[in-house]
CSV table of C-alpha atoms and ligand atoms in Angstrom, one decimal:
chain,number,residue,atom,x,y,z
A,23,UNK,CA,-14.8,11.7,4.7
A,24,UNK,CA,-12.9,10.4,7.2
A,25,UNK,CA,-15.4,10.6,10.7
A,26,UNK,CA,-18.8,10.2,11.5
A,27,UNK,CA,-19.5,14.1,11.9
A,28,UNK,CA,-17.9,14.9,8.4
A,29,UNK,CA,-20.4,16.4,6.0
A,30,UNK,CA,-21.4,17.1,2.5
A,31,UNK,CA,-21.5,21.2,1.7
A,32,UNK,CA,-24.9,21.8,0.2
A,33,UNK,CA,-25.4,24.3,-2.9
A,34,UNK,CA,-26.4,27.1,-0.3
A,35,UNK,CA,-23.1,26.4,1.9
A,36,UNK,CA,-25.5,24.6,4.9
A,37,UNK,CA,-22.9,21.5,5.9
A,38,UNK,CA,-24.8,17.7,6.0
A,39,UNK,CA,-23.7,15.1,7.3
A,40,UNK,CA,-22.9,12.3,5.1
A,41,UNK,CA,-24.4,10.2,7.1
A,42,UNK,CA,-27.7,9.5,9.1
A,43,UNK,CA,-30.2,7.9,11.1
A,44,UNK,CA,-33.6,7.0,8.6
A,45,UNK,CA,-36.7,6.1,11.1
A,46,UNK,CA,-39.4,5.3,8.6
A,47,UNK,CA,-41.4,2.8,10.4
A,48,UNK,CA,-40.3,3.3,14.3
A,49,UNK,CA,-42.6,4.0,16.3
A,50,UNK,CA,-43.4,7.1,17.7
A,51,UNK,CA,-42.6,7.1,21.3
A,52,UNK,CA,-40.0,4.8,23.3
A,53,UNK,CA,-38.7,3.4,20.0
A,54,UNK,CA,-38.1,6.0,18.2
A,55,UNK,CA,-36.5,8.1,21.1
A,56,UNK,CA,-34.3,5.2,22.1
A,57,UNK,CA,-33.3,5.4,18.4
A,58,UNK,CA,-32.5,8.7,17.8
A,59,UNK,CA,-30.4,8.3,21.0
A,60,UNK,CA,-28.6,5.6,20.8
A,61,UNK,CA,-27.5,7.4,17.3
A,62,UNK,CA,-26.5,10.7,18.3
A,63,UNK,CA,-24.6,8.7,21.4
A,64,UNK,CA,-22.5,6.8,19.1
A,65,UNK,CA,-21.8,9.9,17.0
A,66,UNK,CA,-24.4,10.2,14.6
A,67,UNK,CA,-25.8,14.4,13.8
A,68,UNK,CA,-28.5,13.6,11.7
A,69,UNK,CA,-31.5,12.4,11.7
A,70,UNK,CA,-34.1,11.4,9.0
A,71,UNK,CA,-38.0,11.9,9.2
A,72,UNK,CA,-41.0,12.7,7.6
A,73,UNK,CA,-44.4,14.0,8.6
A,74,UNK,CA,-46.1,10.7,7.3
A,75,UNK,CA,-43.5,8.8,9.7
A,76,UNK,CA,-45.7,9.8,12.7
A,77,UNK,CA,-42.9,9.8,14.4
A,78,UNK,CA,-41.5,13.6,15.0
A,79,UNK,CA,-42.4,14.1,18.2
A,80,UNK,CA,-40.4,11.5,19.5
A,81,UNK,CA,-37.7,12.7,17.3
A,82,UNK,CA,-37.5,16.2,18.7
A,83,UNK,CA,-38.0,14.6,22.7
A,84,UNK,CA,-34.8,12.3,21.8
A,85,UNK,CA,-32.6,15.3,20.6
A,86,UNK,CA,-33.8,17.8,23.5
A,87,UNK,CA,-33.2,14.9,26.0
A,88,UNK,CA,-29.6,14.1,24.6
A,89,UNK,CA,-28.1,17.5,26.1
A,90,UNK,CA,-26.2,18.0,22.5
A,91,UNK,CA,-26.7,22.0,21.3
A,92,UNK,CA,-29.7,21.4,18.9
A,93,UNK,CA,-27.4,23.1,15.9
A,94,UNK,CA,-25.1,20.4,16.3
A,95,UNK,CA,-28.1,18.0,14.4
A,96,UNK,CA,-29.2,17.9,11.3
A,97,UNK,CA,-32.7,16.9,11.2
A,98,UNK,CA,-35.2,16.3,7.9
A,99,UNK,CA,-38.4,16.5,7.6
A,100,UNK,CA,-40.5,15.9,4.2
A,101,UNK,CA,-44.2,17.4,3.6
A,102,UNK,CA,-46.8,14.2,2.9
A,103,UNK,CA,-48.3,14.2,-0.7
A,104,UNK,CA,-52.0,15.2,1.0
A,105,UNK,CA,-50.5,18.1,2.1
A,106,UNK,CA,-48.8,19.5,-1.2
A,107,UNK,CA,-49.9,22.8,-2.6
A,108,UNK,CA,-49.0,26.4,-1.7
A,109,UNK,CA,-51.4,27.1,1.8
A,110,UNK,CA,-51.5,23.6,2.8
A,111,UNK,CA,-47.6,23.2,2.6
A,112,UNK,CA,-47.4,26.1,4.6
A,113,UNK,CA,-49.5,24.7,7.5
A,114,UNK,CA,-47.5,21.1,7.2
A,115,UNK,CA,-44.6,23.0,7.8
A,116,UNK,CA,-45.9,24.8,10.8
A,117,UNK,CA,-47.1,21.2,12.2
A,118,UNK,CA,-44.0,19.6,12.3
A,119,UNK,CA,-42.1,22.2,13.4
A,120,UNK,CA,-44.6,22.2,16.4
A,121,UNK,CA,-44.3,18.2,16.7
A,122,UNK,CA,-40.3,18.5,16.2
A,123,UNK,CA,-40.4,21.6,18.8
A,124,UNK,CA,-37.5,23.2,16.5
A,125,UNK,CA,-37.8,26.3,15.6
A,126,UNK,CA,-35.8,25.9,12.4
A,127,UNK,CA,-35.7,22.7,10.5
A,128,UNK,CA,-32.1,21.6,8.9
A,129,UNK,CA,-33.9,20.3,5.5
A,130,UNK,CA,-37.4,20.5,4.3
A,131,UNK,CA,-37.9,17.9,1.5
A,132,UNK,CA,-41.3,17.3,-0.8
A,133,UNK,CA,-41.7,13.7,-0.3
A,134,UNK,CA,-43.0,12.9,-3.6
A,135,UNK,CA,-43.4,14.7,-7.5
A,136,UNK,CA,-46.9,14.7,-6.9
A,137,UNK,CA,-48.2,15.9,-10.6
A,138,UNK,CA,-49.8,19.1,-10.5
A,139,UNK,CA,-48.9,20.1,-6.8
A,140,UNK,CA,-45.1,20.2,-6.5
A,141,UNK,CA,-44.2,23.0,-8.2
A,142,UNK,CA,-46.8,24.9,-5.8
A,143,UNK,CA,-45.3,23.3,-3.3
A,144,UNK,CA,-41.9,24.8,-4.0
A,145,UNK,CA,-43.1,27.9,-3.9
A,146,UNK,CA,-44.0,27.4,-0.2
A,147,UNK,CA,-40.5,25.8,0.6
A,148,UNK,CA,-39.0,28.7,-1.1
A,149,UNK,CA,-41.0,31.0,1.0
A,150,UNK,CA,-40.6,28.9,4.4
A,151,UNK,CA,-36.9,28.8,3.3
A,152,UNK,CA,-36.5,33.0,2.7
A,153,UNK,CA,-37.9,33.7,5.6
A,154,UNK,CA,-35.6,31.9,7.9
A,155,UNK,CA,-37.2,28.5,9.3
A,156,UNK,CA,-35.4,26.5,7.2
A,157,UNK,CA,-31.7,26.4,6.2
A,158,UNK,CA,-32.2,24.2,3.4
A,159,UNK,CA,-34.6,22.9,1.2
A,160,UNK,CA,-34.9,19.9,-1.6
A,161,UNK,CA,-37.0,17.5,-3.0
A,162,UNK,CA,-37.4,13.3,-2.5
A,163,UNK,CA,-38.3,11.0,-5.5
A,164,UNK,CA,-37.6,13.2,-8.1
A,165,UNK,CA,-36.8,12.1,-11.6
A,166,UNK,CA,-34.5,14.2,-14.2
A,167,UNK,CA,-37.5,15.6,-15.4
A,168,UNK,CA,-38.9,17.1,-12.2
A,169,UNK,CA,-35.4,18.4,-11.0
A,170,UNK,CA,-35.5,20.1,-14.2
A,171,UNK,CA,-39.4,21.3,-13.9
A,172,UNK,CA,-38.6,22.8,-10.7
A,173,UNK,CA,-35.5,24.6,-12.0
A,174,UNK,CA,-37.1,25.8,-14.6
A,175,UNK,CA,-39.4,27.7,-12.7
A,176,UNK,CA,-37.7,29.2,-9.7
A,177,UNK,CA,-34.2,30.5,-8.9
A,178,UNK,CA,-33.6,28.1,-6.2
A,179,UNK,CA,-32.1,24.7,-7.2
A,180,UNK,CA,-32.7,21.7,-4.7
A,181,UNK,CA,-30.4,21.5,-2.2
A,182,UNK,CA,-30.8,17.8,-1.8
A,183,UNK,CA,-32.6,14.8,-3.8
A,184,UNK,CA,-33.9,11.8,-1.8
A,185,UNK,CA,-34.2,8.7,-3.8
A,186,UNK,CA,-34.1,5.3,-3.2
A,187,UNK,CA,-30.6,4.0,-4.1
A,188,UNK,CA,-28.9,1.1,-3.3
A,189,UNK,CA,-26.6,-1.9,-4.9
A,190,UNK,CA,-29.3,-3.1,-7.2
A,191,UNK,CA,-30.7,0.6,-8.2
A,192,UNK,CA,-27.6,2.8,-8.7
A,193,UNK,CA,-28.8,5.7,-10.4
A,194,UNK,CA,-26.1,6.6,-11.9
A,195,UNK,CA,-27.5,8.8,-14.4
A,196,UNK,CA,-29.3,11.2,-11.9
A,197,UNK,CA,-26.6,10.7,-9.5
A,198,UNK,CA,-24.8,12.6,-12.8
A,199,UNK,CA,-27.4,15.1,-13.1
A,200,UNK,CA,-27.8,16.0,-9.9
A,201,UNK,CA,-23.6,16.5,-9.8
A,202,UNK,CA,-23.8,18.5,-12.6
A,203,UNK,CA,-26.7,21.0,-11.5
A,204,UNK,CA,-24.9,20.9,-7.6
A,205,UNK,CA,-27.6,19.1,-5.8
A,206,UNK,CA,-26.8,16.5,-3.6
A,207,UNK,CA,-28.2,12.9,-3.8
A,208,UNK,CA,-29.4,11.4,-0.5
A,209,UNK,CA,-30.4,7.4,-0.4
A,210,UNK,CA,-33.0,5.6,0.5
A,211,UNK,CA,-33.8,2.5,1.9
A,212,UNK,CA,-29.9,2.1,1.0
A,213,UNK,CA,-29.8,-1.4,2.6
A,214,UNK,CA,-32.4,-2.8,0.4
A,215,UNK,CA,-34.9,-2.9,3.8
A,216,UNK,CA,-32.2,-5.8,5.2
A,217,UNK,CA,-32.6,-7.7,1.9
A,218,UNK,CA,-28.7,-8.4,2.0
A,219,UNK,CA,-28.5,-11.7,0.2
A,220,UNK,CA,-26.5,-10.7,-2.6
A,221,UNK,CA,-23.0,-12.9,-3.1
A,222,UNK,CA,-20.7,-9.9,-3.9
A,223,UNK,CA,-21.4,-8.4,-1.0
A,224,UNK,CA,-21.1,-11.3,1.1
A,225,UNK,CA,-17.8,-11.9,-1.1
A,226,UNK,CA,-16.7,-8.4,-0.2
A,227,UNK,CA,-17.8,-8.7,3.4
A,228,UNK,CA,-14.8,-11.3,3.7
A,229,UNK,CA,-12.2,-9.8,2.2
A,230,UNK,CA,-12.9,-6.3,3.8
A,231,UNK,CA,-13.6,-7.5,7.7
A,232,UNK,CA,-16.9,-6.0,7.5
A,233,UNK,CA,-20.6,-7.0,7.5
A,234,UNK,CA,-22.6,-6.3,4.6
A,235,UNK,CA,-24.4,-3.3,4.9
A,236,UNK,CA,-20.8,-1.8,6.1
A,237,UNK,CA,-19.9,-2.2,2.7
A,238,UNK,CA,-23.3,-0.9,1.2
A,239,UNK,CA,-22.9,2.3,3.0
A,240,UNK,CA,-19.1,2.5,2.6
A,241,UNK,CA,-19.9,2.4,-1.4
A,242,UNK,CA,-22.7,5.2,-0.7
A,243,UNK,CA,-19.6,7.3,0.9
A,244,UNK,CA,-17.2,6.9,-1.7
A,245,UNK,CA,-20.1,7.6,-4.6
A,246,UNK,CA,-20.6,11.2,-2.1
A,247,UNK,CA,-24.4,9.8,-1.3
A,248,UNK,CA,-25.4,11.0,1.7
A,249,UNK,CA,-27.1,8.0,3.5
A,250,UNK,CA,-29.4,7.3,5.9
A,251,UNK,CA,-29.5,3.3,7.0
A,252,UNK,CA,-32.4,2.3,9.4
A,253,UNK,CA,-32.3,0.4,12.5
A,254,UNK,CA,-34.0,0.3,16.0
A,255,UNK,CA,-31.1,-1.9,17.4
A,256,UNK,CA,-28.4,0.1,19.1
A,257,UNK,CA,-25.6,-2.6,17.9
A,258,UNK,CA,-26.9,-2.0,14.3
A,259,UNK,CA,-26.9,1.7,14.6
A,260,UNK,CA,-23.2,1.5,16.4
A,261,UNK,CA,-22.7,-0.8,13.4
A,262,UNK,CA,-24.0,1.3,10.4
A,263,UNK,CA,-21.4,3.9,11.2
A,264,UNK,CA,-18.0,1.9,11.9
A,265,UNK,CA,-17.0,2.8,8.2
A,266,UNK,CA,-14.7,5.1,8.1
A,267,UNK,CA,-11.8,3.0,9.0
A,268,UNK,CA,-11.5,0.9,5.4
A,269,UNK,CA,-11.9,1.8,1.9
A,270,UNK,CA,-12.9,-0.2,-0.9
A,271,UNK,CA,-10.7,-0.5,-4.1
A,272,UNK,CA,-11.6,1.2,-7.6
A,273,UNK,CA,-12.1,-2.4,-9.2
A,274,UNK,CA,-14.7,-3.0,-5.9
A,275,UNK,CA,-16.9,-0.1,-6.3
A,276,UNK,CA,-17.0,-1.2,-10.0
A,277,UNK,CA,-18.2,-4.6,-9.0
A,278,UNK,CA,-20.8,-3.3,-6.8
A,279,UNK,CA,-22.2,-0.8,-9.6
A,280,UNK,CA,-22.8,-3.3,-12.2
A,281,UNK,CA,-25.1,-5.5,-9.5
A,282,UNK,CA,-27.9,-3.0,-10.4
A,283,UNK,CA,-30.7,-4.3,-12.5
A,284,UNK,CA,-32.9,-1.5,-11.9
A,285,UNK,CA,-34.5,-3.2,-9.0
A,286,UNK,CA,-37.1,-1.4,-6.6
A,287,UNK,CA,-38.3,-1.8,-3.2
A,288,UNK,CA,-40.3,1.4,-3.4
A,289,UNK,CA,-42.7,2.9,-5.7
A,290,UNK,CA,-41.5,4.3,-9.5
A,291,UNK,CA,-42.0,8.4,-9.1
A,292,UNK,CA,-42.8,8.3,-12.5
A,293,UNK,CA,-46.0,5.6,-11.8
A,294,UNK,CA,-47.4,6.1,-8.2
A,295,UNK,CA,-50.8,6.6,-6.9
A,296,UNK,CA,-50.6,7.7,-3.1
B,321,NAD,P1,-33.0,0.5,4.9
B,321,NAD,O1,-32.5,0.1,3.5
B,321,NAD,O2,-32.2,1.4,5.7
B,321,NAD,O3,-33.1,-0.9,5.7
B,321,NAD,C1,-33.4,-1.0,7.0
B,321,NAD,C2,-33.5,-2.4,7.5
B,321,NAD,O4,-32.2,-3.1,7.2
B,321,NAD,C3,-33.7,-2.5,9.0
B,321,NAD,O5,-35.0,-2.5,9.3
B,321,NAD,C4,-33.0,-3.9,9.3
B,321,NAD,O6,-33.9,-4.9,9.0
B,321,NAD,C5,-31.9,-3.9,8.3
B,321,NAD,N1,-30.6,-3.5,8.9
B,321,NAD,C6,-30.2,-2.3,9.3
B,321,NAD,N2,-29.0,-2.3,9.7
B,321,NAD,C7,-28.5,-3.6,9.5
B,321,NAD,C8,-27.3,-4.2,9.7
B,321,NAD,N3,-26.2,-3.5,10.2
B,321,NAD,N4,-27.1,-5.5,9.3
B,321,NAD,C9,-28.2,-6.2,8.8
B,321,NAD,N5,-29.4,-5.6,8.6
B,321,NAD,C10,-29.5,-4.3,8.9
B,321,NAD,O7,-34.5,0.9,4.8
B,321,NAD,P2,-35.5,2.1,5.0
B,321,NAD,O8,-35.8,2.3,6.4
B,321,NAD,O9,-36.6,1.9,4.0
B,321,NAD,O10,-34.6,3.4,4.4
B,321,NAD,C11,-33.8,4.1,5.3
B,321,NAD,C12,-34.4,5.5,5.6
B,321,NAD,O11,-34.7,6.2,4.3
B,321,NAD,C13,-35.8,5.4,6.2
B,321,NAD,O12,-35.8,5.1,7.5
B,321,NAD,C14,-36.3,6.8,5.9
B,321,NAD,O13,-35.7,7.7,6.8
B,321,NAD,C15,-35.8,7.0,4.5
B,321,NAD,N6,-36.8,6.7,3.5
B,321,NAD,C16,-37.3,7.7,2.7
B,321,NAD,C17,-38.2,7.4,1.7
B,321,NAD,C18,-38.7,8.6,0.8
B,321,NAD,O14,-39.6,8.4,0.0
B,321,NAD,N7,-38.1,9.7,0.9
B,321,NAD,C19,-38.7,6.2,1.5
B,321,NAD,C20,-38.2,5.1,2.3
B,321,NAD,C21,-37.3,5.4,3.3
């Protein structure tokens, strides 16, 4: 990956950008369309949100407004966990496409394993997905053990799997299972929601020429994580991407791996209760 606009190929040939805009917690309204825009001005093609963001009308004003052909832009949505089951997926769906105003969406993601509702909830993504209003669809905060539930029991495999995954949570054995099976890990909250203070990096940050979370998503690159780093601030967003220019050594990406301790910012998939 060499540019901004370079992307992953996804298990059902759909191209993804590597990396992405993430806008959990912007506003809906002026932030959020400044956001998106000062993103897909500086390069970005992909965009991150969720139906619980509150925020996709805003996203879908931003991309209209930007005058770039809506196919050039990846954008995500996720179906909230009160929504999950076979009918009421459906109707999610139909809601944020009318809040997006897109027609098709680029990825449709189940936000969370909610026990006894995802695999229902599958069903309708599969659906959604055969009939054309989605060209791809996956799953968020799923464990080994759900991947393998849902694969189990349909005869499409997530295309993507959104988990939070940065220095201190590496994930290296789904990141392996999700290789193997051809599904395509995503992270979240990547920068550790701006909790940068971690020596290495600050070490590496030095040695490279680059900020921190540079070298966070740099890592996420070269570990073929698709990414999605947060910010309102244009310099930030304009930031976030200037790594493609550099490339950390073997013995560097090492070094970063072995900071995780299996820390999270987010809740355990396996223990949550929204
Ligand atoms: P993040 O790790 O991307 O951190 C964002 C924060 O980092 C910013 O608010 C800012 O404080 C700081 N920051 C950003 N750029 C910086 C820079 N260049 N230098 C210094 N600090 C910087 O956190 P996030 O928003 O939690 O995660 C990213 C995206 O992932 C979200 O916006 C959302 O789209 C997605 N997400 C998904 C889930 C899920 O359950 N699927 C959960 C959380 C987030």
């Amino acid at each position: 990956m060499k540019h901004l606009q370079d992307c992953t190929t996804l298990n059902n040939g759909v191209k993804m950008p590597w990396l992405g805009l993430g806008v959990y917690q912007v506003n809906d309204g002026e932030e959020v369309i400044s956001s998106v825009k000062a993103a897909l001005e500086t390069g970005y093609r992909h965009v991150d949100t969720a139906a619980l963001y509150a925020n996709e009308e805003g996203v879908g004003q931003a991309i209209r407004e930007s005058g770039i052909a809506r196919e050039e832009i990846f954008v995500t949505s996720k179906v909230w966990n009160s929504e999950q089951g076979y009918d009421s997926t459906l109707r999610a769906f139909e809601a944020s496409q009318k809040r997006l105003g897109l027609e098709v969406l680029d990825l449709y993601l189940i936000h969370w394993p909610v026990k006894g509702k995802y695999l229902d909830t599958w069903k309708a993504l599969v659906k959604l997905y055969k009939e054309g209003h989605i060209r791809a669809i996956g799953v968020s905060n799923f464990q080994i053990h759900h991947l393998q539930d849902v694969m189990d029991a349909s005869d499409i495999v997530p295309a993507v799997n959104q988990v939070e995954c940065h220095p201190l949570l590496t994930q290296k054995p789904l990141l392996q299972f999700c290789r193997d099976n051809r599904i395509q890990l995503e992270a979240w909250s990547p920068l550790m929601q701006g909790n940068l203070d971690v020596p290495l990096l600050e070490e590496l940050a030095g040695k490279y020429g680059k900020s921190k979370a540079q070298i966070i998503i740099r890592w996420d690159l070269q570990n073929e994580i698709v990414t999605i780093p947060k910010s309102v601030k244009a310099h930030r967003i304009a930031e976030n991407a200037q790594v493609f220019d550099f490339e950390l050594s073997d013995e560097d990406m090492k070094r970063i791996d072995a900071l995780h301790t299996n820390k999270r910012y987010g809740a355990d998939p396996d223990n949550f209760n929204f």
